Coordinates of C-alpha atoms and ligand atoms in Angstrom, one line a residue:
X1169 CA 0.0 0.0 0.0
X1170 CA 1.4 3.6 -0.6
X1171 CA -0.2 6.6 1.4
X1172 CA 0.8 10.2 0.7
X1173 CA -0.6 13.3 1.6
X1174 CA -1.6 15.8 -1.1
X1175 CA -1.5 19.7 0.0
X1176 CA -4.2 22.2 -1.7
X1177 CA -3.7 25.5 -1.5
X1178 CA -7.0 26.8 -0.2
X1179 CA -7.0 31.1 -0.1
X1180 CA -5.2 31.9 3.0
X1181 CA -5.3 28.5 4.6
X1182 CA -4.5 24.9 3.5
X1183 CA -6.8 21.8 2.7
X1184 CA -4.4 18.7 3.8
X1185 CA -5.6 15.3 2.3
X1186 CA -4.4 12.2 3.0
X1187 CA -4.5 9.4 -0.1
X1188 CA -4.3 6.0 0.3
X1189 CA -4.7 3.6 -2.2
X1190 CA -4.1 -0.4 -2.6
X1191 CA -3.6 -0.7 -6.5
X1192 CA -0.2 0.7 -7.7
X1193 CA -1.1 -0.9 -11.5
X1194 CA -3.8 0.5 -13.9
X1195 CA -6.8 -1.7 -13.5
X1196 CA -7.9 -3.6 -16.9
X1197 CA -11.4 -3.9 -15.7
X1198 CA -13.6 -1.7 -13.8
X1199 CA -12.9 -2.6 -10.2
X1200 CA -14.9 -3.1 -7.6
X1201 CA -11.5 -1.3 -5.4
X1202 CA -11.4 -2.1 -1.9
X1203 CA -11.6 1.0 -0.2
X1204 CA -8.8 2.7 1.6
X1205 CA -8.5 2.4 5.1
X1206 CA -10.0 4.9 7.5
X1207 CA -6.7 7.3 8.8
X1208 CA -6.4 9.4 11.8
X1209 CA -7.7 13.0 10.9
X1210 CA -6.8 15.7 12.6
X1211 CA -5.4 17.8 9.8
X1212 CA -6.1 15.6 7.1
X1213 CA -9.2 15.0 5.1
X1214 CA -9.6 11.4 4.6
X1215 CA -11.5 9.2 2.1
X1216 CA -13.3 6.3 3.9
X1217 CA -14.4 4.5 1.2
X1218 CA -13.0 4.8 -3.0
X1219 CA -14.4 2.7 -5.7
X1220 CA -13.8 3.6 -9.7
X1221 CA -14.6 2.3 -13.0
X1222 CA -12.1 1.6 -16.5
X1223 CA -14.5 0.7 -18.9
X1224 CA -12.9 1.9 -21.5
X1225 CA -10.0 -0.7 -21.2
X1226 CA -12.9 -3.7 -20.4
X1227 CA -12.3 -6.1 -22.9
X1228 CA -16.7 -6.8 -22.9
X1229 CA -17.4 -3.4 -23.6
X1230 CA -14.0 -1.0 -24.5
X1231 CA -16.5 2.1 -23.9
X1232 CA -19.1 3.4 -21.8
X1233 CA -21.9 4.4 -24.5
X1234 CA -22.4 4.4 -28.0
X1235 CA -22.7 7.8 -30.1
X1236 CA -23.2 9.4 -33.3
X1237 CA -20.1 10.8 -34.4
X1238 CA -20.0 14.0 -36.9
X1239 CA -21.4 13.4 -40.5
X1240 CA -23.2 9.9 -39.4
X1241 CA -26.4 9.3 -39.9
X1242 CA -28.6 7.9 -36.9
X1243 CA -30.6 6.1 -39.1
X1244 CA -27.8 3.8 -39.0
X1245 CA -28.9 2.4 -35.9
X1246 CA -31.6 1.0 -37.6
X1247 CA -29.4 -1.1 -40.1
X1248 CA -27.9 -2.4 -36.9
X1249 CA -31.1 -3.5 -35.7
X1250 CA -31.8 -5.2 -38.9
X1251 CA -32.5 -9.4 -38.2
X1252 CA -30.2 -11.4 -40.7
X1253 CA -32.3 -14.0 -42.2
X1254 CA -34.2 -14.2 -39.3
X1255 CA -31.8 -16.0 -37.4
X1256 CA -29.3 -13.2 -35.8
X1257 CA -31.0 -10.5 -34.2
X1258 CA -29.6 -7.5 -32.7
X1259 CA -30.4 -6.0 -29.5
X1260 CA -28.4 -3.0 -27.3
X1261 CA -28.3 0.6 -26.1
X1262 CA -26.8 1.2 -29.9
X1263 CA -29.5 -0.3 -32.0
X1264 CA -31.5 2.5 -30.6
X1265 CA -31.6 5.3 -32.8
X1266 CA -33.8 7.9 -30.3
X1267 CA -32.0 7.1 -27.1
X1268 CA -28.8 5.6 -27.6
X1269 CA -26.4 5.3 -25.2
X1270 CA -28.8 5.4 -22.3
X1271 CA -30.3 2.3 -19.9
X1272 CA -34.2 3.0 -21.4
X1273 CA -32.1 2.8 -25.0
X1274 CA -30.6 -0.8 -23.8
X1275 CA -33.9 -1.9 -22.5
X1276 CA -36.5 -1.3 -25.1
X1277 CA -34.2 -2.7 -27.9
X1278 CA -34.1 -6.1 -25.9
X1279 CA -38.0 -5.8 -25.9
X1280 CA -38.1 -4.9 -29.2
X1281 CA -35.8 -7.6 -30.4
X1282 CA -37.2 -10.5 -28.3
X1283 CA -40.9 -9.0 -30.1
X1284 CA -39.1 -9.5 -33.2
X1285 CA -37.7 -13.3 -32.6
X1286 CA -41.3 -14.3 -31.2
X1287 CA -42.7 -13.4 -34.6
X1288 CA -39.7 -15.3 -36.7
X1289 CA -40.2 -18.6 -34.3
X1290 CA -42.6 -21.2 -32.8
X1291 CA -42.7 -22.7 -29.1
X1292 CA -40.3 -25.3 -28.1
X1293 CA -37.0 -23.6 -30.3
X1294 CA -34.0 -23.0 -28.9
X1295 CA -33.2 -18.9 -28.8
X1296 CA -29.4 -17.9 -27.5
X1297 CA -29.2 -14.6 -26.0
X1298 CA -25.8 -13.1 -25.7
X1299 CA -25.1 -10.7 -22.8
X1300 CA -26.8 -11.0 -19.4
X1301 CA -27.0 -6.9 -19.4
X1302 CA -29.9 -5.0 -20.0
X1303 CA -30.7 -5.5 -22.9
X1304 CA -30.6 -9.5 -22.6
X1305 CA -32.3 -9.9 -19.5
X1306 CA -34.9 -7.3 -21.1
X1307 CA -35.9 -9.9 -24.1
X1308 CA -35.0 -12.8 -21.6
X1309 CA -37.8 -11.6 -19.9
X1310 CA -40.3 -11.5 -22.8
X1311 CA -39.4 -14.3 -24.1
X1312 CA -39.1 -16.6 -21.3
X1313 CA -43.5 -16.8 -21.2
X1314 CA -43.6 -17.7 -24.8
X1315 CA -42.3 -21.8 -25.0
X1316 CA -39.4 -21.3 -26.6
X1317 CA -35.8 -22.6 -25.1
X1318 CA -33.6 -19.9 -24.2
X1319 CA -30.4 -19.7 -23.0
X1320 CA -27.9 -16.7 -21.9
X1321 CA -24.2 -16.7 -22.6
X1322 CA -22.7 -13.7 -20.3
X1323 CA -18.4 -13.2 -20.8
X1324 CA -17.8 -11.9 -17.8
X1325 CA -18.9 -13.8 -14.3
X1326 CA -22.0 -11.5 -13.3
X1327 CA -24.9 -9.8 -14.8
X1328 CA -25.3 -6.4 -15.2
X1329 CA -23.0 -5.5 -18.1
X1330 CA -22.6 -1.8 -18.3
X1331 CA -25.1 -1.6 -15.1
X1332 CA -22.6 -2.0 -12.2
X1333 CA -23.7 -1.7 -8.8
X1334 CA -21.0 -1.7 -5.9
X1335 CA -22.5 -2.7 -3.0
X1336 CA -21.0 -2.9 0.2
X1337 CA -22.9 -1.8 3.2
X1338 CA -19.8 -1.7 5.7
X1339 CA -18.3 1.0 3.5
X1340 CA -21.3 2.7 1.1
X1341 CA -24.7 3.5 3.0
X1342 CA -26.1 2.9 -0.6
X1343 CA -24.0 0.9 -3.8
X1344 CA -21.7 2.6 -5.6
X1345 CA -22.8 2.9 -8.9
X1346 CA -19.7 1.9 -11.5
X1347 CA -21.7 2.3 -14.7
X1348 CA -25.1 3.5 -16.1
X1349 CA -27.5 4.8 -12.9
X1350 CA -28.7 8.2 -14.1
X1351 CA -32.2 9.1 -15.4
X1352 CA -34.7 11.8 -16.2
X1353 CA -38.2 11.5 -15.8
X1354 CA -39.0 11.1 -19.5
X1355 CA -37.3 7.2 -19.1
X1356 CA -40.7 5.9 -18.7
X1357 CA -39.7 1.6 -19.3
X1358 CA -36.9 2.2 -16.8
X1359 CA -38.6 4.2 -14.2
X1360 CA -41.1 1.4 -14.4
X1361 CA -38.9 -1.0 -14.0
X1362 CA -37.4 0.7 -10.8
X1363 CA -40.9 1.2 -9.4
X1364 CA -41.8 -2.6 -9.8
X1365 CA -39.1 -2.7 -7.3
X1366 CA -39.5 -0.4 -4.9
X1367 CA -35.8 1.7 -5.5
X1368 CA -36.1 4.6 -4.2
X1369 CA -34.2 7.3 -6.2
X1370 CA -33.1 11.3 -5.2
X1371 CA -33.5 14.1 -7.6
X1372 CA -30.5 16.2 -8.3
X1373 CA -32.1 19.6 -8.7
X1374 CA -29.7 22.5 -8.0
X1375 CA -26.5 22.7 -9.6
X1376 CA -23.2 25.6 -8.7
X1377 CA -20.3 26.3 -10.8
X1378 CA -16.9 27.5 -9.3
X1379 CA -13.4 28.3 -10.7
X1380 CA -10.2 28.8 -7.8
X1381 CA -11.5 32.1 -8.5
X1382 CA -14.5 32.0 -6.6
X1383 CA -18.3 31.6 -8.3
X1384 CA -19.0 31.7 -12.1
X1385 CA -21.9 32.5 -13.8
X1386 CA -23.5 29.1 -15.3
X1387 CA -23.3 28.3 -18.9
X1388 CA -27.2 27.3 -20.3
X1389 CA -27.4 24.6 -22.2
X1390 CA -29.4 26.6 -24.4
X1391 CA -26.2 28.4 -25.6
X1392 CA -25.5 24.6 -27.0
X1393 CA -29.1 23.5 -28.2
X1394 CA -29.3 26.9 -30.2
X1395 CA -26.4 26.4 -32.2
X1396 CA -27.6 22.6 -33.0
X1397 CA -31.0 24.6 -34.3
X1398 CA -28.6 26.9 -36.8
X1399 CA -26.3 23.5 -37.5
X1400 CA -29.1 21.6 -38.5
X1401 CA -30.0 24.2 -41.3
X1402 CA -26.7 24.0 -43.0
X1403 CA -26.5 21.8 -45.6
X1404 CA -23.7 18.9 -44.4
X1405 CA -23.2 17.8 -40.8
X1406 CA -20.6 19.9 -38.4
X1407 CA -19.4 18.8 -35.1
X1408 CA -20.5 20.2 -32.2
X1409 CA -17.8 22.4 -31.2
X1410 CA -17.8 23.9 -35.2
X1411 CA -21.5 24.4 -34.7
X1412 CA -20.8 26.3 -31.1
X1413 CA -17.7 28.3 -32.8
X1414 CA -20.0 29.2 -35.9
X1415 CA -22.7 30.4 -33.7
X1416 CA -20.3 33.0 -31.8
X1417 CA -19.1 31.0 -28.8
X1418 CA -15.5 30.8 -27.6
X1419 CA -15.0 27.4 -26.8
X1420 CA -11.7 28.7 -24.7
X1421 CA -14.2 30.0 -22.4
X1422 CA -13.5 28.2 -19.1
X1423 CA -17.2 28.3 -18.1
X1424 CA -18.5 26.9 -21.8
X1425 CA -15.4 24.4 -21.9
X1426 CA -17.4 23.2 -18.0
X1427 CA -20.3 22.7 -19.8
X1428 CA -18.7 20.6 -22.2
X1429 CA -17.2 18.2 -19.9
X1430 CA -20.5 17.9 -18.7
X1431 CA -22.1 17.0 -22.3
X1432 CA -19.0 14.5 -22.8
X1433 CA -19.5 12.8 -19.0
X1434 CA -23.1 12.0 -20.7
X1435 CA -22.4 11.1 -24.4
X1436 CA -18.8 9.9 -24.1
X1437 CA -17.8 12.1 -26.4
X1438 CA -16.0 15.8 -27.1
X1439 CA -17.6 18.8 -28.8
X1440 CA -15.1 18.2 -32.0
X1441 CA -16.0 14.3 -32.4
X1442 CA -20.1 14.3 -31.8
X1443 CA -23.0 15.7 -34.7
X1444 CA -24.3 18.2 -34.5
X1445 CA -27.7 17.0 -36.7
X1446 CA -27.8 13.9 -34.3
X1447 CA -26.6 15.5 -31.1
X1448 CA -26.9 13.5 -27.8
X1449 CA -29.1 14.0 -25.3
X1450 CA -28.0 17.4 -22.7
X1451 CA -27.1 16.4 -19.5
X1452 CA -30.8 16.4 -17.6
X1453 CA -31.4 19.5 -15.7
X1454 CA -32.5 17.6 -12.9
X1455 CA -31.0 14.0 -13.1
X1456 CA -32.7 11.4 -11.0
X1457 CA -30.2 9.0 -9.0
X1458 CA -31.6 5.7 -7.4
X1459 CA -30.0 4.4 -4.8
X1460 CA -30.2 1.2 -4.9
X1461 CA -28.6 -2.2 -6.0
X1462 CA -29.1 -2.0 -10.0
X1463 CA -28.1 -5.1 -10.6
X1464 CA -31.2 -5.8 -8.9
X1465 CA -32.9 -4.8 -12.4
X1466 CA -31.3 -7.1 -14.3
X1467 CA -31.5 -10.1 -12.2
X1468 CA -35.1 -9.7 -11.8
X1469 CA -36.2 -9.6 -15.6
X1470 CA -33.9 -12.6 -16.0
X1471 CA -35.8 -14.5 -13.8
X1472 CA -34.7 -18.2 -13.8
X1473 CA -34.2 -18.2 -17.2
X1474 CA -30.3 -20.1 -16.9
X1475 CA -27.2 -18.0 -17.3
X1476 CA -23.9 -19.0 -18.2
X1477 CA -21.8 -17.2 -17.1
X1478 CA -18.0 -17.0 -17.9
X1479 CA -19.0 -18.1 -21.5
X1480 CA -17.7 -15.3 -23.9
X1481 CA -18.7 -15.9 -27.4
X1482 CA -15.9 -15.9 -30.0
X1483 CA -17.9 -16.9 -33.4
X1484 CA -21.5 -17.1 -34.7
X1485 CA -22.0 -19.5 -37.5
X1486 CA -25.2 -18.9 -39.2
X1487 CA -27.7 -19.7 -42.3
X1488 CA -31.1 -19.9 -42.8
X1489 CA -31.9 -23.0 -40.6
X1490 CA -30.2 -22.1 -37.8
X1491 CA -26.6 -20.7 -35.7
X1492 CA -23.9 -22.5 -34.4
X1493 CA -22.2 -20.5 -31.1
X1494 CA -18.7 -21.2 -30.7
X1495 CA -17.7 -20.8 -26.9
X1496 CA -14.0 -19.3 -26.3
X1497 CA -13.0 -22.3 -25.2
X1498 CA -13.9 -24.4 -28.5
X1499 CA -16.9 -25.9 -28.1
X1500 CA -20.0 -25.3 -30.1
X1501 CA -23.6 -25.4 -29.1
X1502 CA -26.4 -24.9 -32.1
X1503 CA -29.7 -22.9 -31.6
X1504 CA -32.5 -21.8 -33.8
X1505 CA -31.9 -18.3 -33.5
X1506 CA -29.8 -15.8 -31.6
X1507 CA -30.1 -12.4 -30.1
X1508 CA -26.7 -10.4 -30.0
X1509 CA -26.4 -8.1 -27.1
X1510 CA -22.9 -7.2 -26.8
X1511 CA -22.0 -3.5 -26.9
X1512 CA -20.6 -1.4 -30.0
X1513 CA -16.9 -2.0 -28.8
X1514 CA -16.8 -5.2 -29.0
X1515 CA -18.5 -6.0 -32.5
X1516 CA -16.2 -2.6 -33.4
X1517 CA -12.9 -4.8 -32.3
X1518 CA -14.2 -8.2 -33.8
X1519 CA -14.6 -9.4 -30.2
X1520 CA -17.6 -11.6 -31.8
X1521 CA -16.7 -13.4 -35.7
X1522 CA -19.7 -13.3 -38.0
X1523 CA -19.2 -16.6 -40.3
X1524 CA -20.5 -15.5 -43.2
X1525 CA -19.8 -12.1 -42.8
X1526 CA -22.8 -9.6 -41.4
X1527 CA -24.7 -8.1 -44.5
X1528 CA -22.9 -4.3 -45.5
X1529 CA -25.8 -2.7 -43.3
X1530 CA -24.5 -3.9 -40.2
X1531 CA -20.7 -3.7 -40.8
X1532 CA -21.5 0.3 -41.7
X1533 CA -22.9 0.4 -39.0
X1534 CA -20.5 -1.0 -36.5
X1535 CA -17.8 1.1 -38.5
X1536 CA -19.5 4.5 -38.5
X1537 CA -20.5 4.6 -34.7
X1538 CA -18.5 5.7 -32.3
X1539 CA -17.9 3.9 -29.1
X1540 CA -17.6 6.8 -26.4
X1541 CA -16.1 6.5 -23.1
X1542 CA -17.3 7.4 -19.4
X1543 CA -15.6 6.9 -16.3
X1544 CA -16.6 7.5 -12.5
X1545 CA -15.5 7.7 -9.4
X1546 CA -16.8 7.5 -6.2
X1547 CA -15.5 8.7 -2.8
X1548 CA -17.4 8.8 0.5
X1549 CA -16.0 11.0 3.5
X1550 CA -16.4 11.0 6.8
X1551 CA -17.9 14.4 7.0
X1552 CA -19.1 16.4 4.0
X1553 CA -15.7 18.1 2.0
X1554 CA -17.8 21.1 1.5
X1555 CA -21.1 22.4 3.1
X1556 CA -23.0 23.0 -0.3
X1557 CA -26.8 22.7 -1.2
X1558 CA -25.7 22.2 -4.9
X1559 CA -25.9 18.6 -6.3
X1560 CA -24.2 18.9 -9.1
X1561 CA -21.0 20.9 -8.9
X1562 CA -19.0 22.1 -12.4
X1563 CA -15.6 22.6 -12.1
X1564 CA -14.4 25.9 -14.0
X1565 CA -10.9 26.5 -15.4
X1566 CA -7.6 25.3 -14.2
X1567 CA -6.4 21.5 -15.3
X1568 CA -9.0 19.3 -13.5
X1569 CA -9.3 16.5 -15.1
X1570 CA -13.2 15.6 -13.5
X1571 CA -15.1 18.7 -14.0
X1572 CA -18.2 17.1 -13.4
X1573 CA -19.5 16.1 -10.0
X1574 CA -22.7 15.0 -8.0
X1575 CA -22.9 15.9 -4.4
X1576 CA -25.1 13.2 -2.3
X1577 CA -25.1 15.1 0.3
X1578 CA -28.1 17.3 0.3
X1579 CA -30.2 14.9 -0.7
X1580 CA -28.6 11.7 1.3
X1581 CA -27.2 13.2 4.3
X1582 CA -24.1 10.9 3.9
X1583 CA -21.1 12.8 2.7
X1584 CA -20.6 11.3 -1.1
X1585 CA -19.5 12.6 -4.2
X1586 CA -19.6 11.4 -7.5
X1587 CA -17.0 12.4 -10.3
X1588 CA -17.7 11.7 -13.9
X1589 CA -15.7 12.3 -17.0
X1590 CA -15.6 11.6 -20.9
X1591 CA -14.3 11.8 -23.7
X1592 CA -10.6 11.9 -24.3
X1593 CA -10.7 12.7 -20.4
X1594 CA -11.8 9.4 -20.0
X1595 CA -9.3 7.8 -21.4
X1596 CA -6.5 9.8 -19.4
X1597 CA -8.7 8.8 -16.3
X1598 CA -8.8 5.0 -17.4
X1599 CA -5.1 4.8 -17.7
X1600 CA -4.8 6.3 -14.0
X1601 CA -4.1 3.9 -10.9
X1602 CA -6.0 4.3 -7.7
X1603 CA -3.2 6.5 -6.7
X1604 CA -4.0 8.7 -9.6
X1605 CA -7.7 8.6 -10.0
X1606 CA -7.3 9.6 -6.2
X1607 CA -4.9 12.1 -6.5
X1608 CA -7.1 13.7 -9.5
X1609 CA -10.4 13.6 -8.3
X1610 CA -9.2 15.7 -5.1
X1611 CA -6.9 18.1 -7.3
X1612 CA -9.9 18.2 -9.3
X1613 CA -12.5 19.9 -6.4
X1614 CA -10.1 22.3 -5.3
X1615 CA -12.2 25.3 -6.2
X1616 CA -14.9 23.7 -4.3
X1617 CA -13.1 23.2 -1.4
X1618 CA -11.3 26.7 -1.6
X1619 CA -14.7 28.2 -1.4
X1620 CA -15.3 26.7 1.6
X1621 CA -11.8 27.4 2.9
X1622 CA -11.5 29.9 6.4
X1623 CA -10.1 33.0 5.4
Ligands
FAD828 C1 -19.6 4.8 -16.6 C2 -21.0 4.8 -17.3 C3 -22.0 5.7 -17.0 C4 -23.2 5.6 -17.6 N1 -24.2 6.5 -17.2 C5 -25.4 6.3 -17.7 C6 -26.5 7.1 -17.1 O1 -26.2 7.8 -16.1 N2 -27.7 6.9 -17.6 C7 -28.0 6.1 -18.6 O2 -29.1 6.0 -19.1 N3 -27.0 5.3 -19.2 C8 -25.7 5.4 -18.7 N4 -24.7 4.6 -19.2 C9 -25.0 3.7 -20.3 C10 -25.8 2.5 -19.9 O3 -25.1 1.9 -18.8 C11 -25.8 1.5 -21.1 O4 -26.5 2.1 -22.2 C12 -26.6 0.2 -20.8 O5 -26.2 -0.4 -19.6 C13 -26.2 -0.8 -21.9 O6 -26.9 -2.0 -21.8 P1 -26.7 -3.1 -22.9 O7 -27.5 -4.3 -22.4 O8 -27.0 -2.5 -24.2 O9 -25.2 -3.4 -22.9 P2 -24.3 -4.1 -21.7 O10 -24.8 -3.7 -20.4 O11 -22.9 -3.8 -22.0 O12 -24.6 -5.7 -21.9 C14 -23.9 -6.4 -22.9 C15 -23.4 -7.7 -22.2 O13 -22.7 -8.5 -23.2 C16 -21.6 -9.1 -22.6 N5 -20.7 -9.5 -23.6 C17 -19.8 -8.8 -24.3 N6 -19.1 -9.5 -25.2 C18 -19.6 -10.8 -25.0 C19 -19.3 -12.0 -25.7 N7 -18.4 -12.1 -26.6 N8 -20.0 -13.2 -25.3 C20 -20.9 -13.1 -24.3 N9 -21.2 -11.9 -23.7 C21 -20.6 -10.8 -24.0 C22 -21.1 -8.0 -21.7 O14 -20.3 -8.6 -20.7 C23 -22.4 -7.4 -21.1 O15 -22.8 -8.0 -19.9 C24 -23.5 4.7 -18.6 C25 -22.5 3.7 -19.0 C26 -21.3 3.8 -18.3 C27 -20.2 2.7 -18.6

């Protein structure tokens, strides 16, 4: 273990935190980290509990969240979705082509998938699903009252997929959530689904903005949806950050360059890579977080429909009476159909082998998305760092590497905050130890915890 102590200049005074971190390596998966031990205060601010994601460098999804990059189509979602001779079916957040990249996205395509292989097929066949996330264990649970056979191959040795829920009630008061957890109240199939179960959730309404400087005047996100209105009249796609630079902004601004970071902790991607006819969704004004085991979700709609887990999938061999799954480990297993679950980076790196190739439709597809990254990480203190109403705090100018944060606190009354990042920020964050994701997140709330300094 390595411990050192990070000083913060904060205005006349000084902010003394102590990090401790187990994990000297970058982690190749996202970890469920144990948490650094509790260490005498005094001085020091300490971390009692740390727990971070690195999807980006996880092998079974090498991103957080599909998006639509500059002068792609969205329509091209809908190729992806296309069934290949009835036979291989395609579900996933990135089939979706009105809320891609989001957990409603994931879940009505495996609905609308399982729909379509209940039409193609009779009772007793065999249907595969690969991926136990949600998307699988949503058409898992539609199909699993209809006579037919099915079977779920997940890679990795839980459920969940991109839904990650650290729980770990000697050290959160509620999970950590290492992947998708964030909704608005327009996510009607999801909200349902968190209703059937009783999660309770808390709104993050009120939102502050800070550089070392002191308090900054907020950046609307109507600076960014106007200039998508004057993109969208031009007659080829721009990016983002063109259509914000054509329509007057200064994307050097500190306080615009925030806001940003915000849009790319959502969509996984920067200004300069997303569309600007196809933008993603704008960070919700008042994002709803549930607090609750997610997985919970997942294991619910798969029921006892079998799982195997461990099972990656390295080929699919299919014609028109049937596939043949070929396990990593050699051995084949033959179905009557298939549903294919697994996210954008992995078809995008040939995780999965198509045998015969996938019609032109889909490998368009797969080649003209983009695969954006996300990361978080979550620390809980003993006391809160800050004493702040605001629940989402943007972090204005300097080097920070997590501008974007979520403050529990208000809402929770247990001192945890939430940093999330993407984009190319992602990637810097995914290639950070601990030590480093540690040592950035608290570099990173400086201006925060400046404010609140004495003097
Ligand atoms: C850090 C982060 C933050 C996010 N934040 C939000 C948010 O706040 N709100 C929101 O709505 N969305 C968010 N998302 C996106 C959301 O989590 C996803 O859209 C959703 O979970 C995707 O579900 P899915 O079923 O399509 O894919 P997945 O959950 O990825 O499921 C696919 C499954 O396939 C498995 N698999 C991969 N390869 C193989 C193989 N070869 N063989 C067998 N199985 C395989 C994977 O292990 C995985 O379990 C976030 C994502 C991340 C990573």
């Amino acid at each position: 273990m390595t411990r050192r102590t990070l000083l913060i200049g904060a205005g006349a005074g000084f902010v003394g935190v102590l990090l401790a971190s187990c994990t000297p390596e970058p982690v190749p998966t996202p970890t469920r980290t144990p948490s650094p031990s509790p260490q005498p205060t005094g001085d020091t601010i300490v971390p009692l509990a740390f727990a971070r994601s690195a999807w980006t460098t996880d092998p079974f999804s090498l991103g957080a969240a599909s998006f639509t990059p500059v002068g792609v189509q969205k329509s091209v979602r809908g190729s992806l979705a296309q069934p290949v001779v009835d036979r291989v079916f395609f579900a996933g957040e990135a089939t979706d082509d009105e809320q891609s990249g989001t957990l409603e996205a994931a879940l009505r395509s495996g609905r609308r998938a399982a729909a379509e292989v209940r039409d193609a097929s009779g009772p007793g066949e065999r249907i595969a699903v690969i991926g136990a996330g949600l998307a699988g264990a949503a058409a898992v649970s539609i199909l699993a009252g209809t006579d037919r056979e099915v079977t779920v191959f997940e890679a990795r040795e839980r459920v969940g997929g991109r839904i990650m829920s650290h729980v770990d009630e000697k050290e959160w008061p509620f999970p950590a959530q290492l992947g998708g957890w964030l909704h608005s109240a327009q996510d009607a199939e999801w909200i349902e689904q968190l209703n059937s179960l009783g999660i309770r959730s808390a709104v993050l309404a009120s939102s502050a903005w800070r550089s070392r400087e002191g308090v900054v005047d907020p950046v609307s996100t109507e600076t960014v949806a106007s200039a998508v209105v004057t993109a969208q009249e031009l007659p080829s796609d721009v990016s983002l950050a063109q259509a914000l630079s054509d329509a007057g902004s200064d994307l050097e601004d500190p306080a615009l360059a925030a806001l940003l970071a915000a849009v790319a902790a959502a969509a996984g991607a920067d200004a300069d890579e997303l569309s600007s006819w196809f933008p993603p969704s704008l960070p919700a004004a008042e994002p709803i977080a549930p607090l609750a085991d997610l997985d919970a979700v997942v294991r619910d709609l798969l029921g006892d429909v079998r799982v195997s887990l461990s099972s990656p999938i390295a080929r699919i061999v299919y014609d028109d009476a049937g596939v043949s799954l070929a396990m990593a480990t050699g051995e084949s297993l033959s179905f009557d159909r298939v549903i294919v679950t697994a996210p954008l980076g992995v078809l995008q790196s040939e995780g999965i082998e198509f045998s015969p190739a996938l019609p032109f439709g889909h490998r368009g597809a797969i080649a003209a998305l983009g695969m954006g990254r996300i990361e978080t990480v979550w620390l809980r203190f003993e006391e809160p760092l800050v004493e702040s109403e605001a629940e989402i705090w943007h972090v204005v100018g300097g080097d920070a590497l997590i501008r974007t944060w979520m403050n529990l606190a208000p809402a929770t009354g247990e001192a945890v905050l939430v940093g999330v990042v993407g984009g190319a920020a992602a990637e810097e964050f995914a290639a950070l130890d601990d030590d480093g994701v540690l040592e950035a997140a608290i570099a990173s709330l400086a201006p925060f915890m400046q404010a609140d300094a004495p003097g």
